[in-house]
CSV table of C-alpha atoms and ligand atoms in Angstrom, one decimal:
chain,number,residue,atom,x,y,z
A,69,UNK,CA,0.0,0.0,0.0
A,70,UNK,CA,1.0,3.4,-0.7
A,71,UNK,CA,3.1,5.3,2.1
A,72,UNK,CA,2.1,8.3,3.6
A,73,UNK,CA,4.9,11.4,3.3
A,74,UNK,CA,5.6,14.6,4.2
A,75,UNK,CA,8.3,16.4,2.6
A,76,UNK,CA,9.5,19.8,3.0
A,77,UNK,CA,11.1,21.9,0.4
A,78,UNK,CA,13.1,24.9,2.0
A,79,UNK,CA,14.0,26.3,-1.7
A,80,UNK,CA,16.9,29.0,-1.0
A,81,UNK,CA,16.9,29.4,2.4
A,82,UNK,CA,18.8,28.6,5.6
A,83,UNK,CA,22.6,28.9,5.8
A,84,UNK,CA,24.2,25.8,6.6
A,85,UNK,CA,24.8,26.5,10.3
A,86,UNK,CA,21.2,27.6,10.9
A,87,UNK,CA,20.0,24.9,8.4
A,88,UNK,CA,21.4,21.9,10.0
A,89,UNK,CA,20.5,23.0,13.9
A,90,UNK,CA,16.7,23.1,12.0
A,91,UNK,CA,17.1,19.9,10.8
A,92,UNK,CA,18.7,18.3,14.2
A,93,UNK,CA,16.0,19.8,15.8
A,94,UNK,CA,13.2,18.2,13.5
A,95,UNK,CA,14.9,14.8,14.0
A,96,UNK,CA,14.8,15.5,17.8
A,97,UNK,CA,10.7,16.7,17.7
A,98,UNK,CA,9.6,13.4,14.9
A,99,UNK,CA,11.4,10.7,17.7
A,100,UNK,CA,10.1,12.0,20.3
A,101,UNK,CA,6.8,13.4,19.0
A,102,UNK,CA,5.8,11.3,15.7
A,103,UNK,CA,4.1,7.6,16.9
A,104,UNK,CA,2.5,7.1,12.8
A,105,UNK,CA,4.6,5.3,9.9
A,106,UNK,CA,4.7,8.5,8.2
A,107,UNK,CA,7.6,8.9,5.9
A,108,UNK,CA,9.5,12.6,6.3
A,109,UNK,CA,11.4,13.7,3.8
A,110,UNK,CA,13.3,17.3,4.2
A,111,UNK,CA,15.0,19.1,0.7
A,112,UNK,CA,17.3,21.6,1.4
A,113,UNK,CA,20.1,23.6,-0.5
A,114,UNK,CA,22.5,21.1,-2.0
A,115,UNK,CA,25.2,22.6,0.6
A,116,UNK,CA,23.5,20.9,3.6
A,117,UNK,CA,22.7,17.4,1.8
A,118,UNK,CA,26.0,16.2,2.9
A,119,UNK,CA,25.7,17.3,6.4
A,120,UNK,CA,22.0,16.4,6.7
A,121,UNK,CA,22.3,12.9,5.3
A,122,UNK,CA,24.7,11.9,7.7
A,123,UNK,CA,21.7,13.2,10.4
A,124,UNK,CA,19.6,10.6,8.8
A,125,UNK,CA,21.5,7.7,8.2
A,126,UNK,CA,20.4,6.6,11.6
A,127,UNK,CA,16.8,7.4,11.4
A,128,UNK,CA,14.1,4.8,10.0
A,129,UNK,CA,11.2,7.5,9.0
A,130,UNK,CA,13.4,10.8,8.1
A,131,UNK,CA,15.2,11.1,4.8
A,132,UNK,CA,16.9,13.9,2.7
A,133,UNK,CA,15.7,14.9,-0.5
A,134,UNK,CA,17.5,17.5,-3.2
A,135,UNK,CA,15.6,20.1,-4.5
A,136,UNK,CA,16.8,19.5,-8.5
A,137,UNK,CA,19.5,17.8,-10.2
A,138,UNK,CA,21.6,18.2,-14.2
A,139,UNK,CA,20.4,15.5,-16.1
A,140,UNK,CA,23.7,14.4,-17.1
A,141,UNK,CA,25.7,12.4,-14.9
A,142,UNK,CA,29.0,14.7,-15.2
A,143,UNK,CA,30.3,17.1,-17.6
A,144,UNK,CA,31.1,20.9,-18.5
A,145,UNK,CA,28.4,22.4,-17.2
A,146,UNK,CA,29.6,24.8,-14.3
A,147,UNK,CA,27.6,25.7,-11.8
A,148,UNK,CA,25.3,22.1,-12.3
A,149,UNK,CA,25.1,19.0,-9.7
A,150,UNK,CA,24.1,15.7,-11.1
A,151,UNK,CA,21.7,13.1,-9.5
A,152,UNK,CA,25.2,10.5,-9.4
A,153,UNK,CA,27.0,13.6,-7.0
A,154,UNK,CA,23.4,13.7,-5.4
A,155,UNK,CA,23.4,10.2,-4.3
A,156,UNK,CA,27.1,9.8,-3.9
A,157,UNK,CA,26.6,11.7,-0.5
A,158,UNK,CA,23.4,9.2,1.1
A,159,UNK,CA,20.7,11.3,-0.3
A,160,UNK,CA,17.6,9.5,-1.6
A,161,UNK,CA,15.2,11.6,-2.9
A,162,UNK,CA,15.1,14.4,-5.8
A,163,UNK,CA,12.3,17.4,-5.9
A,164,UNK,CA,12.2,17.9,-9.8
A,165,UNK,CA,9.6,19.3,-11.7
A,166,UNK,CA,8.6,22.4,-9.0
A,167,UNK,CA,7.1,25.3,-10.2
A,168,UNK,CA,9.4,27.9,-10.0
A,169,UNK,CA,12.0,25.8,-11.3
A,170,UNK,CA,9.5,25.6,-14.3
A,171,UNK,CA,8.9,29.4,-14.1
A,172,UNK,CA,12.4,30.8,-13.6
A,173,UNK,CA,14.7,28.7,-15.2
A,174,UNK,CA,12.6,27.1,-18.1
A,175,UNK,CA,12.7,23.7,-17.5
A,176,UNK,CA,10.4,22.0,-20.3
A,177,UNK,CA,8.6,18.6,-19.9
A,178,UNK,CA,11.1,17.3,-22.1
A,179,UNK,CA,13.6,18.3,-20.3
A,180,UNK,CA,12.4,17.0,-17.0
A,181,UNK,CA,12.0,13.4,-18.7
A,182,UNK,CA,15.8,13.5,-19.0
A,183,UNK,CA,16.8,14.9,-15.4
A,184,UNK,CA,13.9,12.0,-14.1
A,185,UNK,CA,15.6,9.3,-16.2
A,186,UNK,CA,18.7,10.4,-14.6
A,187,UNK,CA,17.4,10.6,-11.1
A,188,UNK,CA,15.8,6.7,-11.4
A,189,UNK,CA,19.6,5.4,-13.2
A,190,UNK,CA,21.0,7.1,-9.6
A,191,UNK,CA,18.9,5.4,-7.6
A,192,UNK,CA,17.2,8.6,-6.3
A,193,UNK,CA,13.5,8.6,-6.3
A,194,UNK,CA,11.7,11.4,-7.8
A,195,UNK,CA,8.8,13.8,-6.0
A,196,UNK,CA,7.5,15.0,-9.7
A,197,UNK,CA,5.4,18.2,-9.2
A,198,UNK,CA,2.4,18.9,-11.5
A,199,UNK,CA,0.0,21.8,-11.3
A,200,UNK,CA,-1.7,24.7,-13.1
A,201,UNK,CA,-1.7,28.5,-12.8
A,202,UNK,CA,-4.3,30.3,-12.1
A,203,UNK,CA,-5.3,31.0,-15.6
A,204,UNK,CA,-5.3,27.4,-16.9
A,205,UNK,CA,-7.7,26.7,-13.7
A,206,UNK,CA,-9.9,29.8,-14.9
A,207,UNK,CA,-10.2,28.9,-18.0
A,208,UNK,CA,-10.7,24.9,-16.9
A,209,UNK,CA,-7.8,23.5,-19.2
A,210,UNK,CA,-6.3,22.2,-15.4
A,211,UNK,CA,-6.9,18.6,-16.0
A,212,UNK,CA,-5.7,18.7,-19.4
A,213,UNK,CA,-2.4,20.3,-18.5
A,214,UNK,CA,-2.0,18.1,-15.5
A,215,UNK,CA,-2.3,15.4,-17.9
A,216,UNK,CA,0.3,16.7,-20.3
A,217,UNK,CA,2.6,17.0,-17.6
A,218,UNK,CA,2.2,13.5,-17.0
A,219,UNK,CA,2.5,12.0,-20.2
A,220,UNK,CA,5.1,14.3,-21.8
A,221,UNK,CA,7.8,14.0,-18.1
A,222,UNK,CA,6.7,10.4,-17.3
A,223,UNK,CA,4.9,8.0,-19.6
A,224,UNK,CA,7.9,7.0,-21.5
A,225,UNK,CA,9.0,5.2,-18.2
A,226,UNK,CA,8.2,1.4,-17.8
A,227,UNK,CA,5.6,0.4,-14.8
A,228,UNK,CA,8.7,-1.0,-13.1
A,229,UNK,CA,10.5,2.5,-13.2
A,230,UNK,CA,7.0,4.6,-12.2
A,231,UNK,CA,7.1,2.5,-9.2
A,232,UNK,CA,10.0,4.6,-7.6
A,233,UNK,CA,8.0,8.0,-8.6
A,234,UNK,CA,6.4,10.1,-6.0
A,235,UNK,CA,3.7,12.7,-7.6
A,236,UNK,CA,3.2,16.1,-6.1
A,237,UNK,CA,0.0,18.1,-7.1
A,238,UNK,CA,1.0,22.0,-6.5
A,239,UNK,CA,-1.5,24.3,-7.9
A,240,UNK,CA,0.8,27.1,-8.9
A,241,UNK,CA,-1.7,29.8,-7.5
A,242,UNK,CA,-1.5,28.3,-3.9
A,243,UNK,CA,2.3,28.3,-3.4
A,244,UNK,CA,3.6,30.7,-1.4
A,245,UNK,CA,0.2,33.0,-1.7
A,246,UNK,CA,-1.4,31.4,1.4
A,247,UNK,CA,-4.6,30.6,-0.9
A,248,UNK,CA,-5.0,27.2,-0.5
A,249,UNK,CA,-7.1,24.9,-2.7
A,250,UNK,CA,-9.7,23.1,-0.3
A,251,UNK,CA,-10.0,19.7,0.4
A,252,UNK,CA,-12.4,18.7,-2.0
A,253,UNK,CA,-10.6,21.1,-5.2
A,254,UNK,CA,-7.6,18.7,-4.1
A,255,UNK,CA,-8.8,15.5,-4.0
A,256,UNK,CA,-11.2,16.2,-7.3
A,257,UNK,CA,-7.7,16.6,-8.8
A,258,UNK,CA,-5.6,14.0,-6.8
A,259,UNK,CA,-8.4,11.3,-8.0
A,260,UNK,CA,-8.1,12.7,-11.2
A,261,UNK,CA,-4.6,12.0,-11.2
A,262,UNK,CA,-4.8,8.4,-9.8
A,263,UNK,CA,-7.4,7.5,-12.6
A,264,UNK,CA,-5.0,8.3,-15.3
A,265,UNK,CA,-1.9,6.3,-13.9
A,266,UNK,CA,-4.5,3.5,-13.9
A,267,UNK,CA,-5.1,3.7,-17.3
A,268,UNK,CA,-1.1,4.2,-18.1
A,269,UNK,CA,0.6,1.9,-15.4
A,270,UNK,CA,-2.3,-0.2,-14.3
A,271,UNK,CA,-4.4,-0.7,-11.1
A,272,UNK,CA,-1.4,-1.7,-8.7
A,273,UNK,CA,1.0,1.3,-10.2
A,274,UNK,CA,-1.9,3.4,-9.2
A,275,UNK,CA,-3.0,2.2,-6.0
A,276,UNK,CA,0.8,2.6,-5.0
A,277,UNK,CA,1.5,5.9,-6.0
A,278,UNK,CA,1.8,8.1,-3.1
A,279,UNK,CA,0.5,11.5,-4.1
A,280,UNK,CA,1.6,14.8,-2.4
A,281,UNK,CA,-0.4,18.4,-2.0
A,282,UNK,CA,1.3,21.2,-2.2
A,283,UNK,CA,0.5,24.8,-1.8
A,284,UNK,CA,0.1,27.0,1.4
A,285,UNK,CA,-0.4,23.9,3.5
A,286,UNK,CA,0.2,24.8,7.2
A,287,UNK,CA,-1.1,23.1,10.6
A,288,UNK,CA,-4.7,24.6,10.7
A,289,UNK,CA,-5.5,23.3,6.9
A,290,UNK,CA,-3.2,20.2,6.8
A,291,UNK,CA,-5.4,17.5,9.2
A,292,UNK,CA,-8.5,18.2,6.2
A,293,UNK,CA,-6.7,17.2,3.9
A,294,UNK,CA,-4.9,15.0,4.3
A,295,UNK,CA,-8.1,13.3,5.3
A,296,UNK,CA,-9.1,13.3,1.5
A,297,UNK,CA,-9.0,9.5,0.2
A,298,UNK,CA,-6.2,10.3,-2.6
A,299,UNK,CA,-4.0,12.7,-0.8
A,300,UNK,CA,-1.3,11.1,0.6
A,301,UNK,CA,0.7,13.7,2.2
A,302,UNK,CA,1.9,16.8,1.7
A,303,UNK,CA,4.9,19.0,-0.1
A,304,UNK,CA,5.8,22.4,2.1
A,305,UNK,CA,7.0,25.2,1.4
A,306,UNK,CA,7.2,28.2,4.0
A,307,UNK,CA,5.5,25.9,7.0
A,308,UNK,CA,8.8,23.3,7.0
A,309,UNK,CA,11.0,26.2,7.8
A,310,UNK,CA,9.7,26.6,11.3
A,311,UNK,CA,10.0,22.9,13.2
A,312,UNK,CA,6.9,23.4,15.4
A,313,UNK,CA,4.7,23.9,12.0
A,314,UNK,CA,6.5,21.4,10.0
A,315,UNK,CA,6.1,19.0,13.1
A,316,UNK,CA,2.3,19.7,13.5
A,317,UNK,CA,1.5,19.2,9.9
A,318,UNK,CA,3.2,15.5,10.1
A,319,UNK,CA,1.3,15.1,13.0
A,320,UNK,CA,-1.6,16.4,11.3
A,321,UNK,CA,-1.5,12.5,8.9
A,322,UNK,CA,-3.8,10.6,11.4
A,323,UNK,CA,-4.1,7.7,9.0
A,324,UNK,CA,-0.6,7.3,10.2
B,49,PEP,C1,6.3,24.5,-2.4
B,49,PEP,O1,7.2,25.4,-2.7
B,49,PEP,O2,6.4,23.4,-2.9
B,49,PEP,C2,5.2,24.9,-1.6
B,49,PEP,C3,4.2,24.1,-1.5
B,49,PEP,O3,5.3,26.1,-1.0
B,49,PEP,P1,4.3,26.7,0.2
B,49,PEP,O4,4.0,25.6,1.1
B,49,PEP,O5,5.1,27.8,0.8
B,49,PEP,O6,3.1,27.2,-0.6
């Protein structure tokens, strides 16, 4: 059965003395505070990975995550970090696919087919976001862009390969903006999402897929929905850079 997961995506924040007494401190709060089988997964700057992984080599239910990756394994291409550095250093997990990585530095579909393929060849698993703006919602094209996210980033991948896949449904108009899509806008489109895995990867692909909301999720809204039958957890932004939020909203998974 699919696993229940809360990741947290600090984007470009936290220098590394003030980021790694954060993350101590959220390994401190889940032992002591966190009794579910929630999975936690925490993505910071690639200067803490290192530092961060070590943290979590001991810890069953806390891993580290990188917040993008070169799709080539090495190479002239300064400034870049492939997904084989990534996971040279104990890291498992790879945000790819966000929003504003979408936004600012024009990463394609096609493009993010190649940094996935690369990410599955390193052994790191992939939390692929997929969402609309606000226009495509207005004008009701969401689930057709959702879809063609999907198909043109993952559905060259065998059923085998989609297995190591974690999907993240981020409406672009609720990240960061503290509008939040409500329960039932989220699971509408989380069920939507489920229903066409079935029809690419088959029943068990989709039953197993863990799928993510993102988007202004803090610890008032989190509890609701994460209730909702085919959300499965939760990508945060702003709220996983203060422990005590971070730590209420994996509380907040009671089907834990
Ligand atoms: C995000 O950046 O993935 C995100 C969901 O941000 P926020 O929680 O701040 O809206």
């Amino acid at each position: 059965m699919r696993k229940n997961i809360i990741a947290g995506n600090w984007k470009m924040n936290m220098d590394y003395t003030t980021g790694i007494g954060l993350f101590s401190e959220i390994v401190n709060m889940v032992n002591d505070e966190v009794m579910g089988d929630q999975q936690v997964i925490v993505c910071p700057p690639y200067i803490h990975l290192n530092g961060m992984a070590q943290l979590a080599k001991s810890q069953n239910n806390i891993s580290v995550g990188a917040q993008n990756c070169h799709q080539a394994d090495k190479g002239a291409y300064t400034g870049e970090i492939s997904a084989e550095m990534i996971q040279s250093v104990g890291v498992k997990y790879v945000i790819l696919g966000h929003s504003e990585r979408r936004q600012y530095f024009n990463e394609s579909n096609t493009l993010l087919a190649e940094k996935v393929n690369s990410a599955l060849k390193n052994n790191l698993k992939p939390i692929f976001c997929i969402g609309e703006t606000l226009d495509q919602r207005n004008s009701n094209s969401h689930f057709e862009i959702i879809k063609n996210q999907l198909q043109e980033a993952l559905y060259h991948l065998l059923e085998t390969e989609f297995q190591n896949i974690i999907l993240a449904y981020e409406p672009v108009w609720a990240i960061g903006t503290g509008l939040t899509a409500t329960p039932d806008q989220a699971q509408e489109v989380h069920a939507f999402i489920r229903k066409e895995i079935e029809e690419k990867f088959g029943q068990s692909a989709a039953e197993n897929v863990s799928i993510l909301y993102g988007g202004s999720c803090n610890p008032t809204n989190a509890s609701e929905l994460f209730a909702k039958a085919d959300i499965d957890g939760g990508l945060i932004g702003g709220a996983s850079l203060k422990s005590r939020d971070f730590l209420d909203i994996i509380k907040a998974f009671n089907r834990g």
